[in-house]
C-alpha positions as semicolon CSV with decimal commas, in nm:
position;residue;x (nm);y (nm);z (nm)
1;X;10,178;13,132;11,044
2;X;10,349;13,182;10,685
3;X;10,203;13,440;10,444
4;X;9,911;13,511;10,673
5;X;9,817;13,180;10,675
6;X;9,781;12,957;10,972
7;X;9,948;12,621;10,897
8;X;9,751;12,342;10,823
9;X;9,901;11,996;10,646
10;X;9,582;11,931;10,515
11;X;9,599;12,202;10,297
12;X;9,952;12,177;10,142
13;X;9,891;12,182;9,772
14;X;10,156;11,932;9,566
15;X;10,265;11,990;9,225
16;X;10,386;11,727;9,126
17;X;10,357;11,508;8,757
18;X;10,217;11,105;8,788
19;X;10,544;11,005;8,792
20;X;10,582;11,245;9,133
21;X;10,259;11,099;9,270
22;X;10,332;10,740;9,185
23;X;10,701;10,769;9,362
24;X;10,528;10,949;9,705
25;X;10,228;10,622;9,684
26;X;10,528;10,381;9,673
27;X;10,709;10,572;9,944
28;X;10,477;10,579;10,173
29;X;10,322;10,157;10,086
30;X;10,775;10,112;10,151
31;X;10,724;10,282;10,499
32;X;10,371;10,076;10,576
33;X;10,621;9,786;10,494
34;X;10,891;9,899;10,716
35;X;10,717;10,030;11,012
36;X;10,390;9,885;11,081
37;X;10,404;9,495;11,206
38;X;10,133;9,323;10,913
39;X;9,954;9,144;11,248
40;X;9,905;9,471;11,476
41;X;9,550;9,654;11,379
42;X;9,603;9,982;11,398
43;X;9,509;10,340;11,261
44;X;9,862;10,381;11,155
45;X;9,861;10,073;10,866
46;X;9,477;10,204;10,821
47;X;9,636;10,561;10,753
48;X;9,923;10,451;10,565
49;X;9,778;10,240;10,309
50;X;9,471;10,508;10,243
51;X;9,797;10,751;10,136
52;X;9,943;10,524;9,911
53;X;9,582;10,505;9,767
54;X;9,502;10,863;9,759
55;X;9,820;10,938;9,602
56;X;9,794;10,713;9,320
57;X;9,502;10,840;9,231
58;X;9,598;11,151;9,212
59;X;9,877;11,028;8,965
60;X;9,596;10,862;8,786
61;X;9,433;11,168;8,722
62;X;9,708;11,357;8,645
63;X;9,837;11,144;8,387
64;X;9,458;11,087;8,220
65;X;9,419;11,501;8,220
66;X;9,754;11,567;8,062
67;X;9,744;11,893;8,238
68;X;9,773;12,045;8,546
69;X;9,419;11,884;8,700
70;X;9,334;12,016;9,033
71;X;9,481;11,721;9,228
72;X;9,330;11,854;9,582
73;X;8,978;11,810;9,401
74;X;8,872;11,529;9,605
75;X;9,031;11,567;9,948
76;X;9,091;11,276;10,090
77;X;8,758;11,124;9,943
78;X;8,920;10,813;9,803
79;X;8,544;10,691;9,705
80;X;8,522;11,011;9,486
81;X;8,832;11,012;9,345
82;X;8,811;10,626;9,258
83;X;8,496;10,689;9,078
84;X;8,569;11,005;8,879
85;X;8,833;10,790;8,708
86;X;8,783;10,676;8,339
87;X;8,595;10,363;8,312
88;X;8,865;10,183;8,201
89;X;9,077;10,275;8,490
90;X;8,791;10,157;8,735
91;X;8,925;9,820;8,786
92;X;8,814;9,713;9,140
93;X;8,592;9,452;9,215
94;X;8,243;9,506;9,391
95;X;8,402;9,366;9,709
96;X;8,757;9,580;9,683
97;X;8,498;9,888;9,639
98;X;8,337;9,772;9,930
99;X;8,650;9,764;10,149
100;X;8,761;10,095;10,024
101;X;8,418;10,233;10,055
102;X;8,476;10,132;10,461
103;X;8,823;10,217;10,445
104;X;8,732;10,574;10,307
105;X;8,469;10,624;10,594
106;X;8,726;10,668;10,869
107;X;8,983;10,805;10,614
108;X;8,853;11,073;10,434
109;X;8,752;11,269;10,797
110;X;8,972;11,552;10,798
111;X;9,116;11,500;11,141
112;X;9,186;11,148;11,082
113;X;9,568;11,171;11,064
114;X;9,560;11,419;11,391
115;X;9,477;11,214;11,656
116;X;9,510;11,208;12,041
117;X;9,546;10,859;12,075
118;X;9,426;10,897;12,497
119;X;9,111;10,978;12,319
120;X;9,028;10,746;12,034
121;X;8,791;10,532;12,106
122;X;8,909;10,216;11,906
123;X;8,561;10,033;11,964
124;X;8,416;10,342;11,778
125;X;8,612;10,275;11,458
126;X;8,493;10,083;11,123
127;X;8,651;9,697;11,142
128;X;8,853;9,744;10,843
129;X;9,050;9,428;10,682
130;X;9,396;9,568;10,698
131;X;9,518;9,284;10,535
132;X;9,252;9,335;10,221
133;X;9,367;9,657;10,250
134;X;9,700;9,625;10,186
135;X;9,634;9,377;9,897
136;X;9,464;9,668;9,727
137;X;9,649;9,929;9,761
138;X;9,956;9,699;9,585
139;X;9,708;9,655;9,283
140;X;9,657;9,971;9,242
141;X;10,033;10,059;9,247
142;X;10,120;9,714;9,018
143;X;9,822;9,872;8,808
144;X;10,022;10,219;8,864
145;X;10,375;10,099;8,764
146;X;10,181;9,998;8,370
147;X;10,041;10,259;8,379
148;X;10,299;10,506;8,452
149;X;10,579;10,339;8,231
150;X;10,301;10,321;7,961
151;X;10,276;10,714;7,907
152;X;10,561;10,829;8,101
């Protein structure tokens, strides 16, 4: 406990600018890269490549705000947070929605990331193109980087 508070990672609040957002995305798409073998399914690339998604948004809406938006607004809803972007900044196609509308079904549960792995039930899990996945979460960082350099 700290401050009377049990401790929970979910609820770690970050404040950090787009440009702090944007760096923690790319860290964590350089340790998907490093770690997790491209041809092995698994809840760890799943996991990883939601992050570098979530984050990014957040940097997205951080940067569009120009203040101090409530980052932790969505969660880990990436669905949400995708869609209370600016139109303009809505630039996935109806099939990239769909895979992050999959991806997002298995992600944004709260225990996700806390697993005991002798009791997943793989079976029980969305099929999720890992592959797709990883495609779009580096368009959303390429997308990022313009962004990013744009206003920073």
């Amino acid at each position: 406990e700290h401050a009377g508070k049990a401790s929970n990672p979910s609820c770690v609040q970050l404040n950090l600018s787009p440009l702090g957002f944007h760096a923690w995305a790319n860290a964590y798409l350089d340790s998907h890269q490093d770690s997790v073998p491209a041809a092995q399914p698994s809840r760890a690339r799943h996991l990883l490549l939601c992050r570098v998604m979530e984050l990014e948004f957040k940097a997205w809406h951080r940067q569009m705000a120009k203040t101090k938006l409530l980052t932790d607004a969505f969660g880990h809803d990436l669905v949400g947070s995708y869609h209370a972007l600016p139109a303009k900044h809505r630039v996935l196609s109806e099939k990239e929605l769909a895979l992050l509308t999959v991806a997002n079904d298995v992600y944004s549960k709260a225990d996700f990331a806390c697993f005991d792995a002798g009791r997943v039930d793989q079976r029980r899990m969305p099929r999720v193109d890992l592959d797709g996945l990883e495609a779009l979460a580096k368009k959303l960082m390429k997308r990022g980087d313009g962004l990013h350099l744009a206003h920073g």
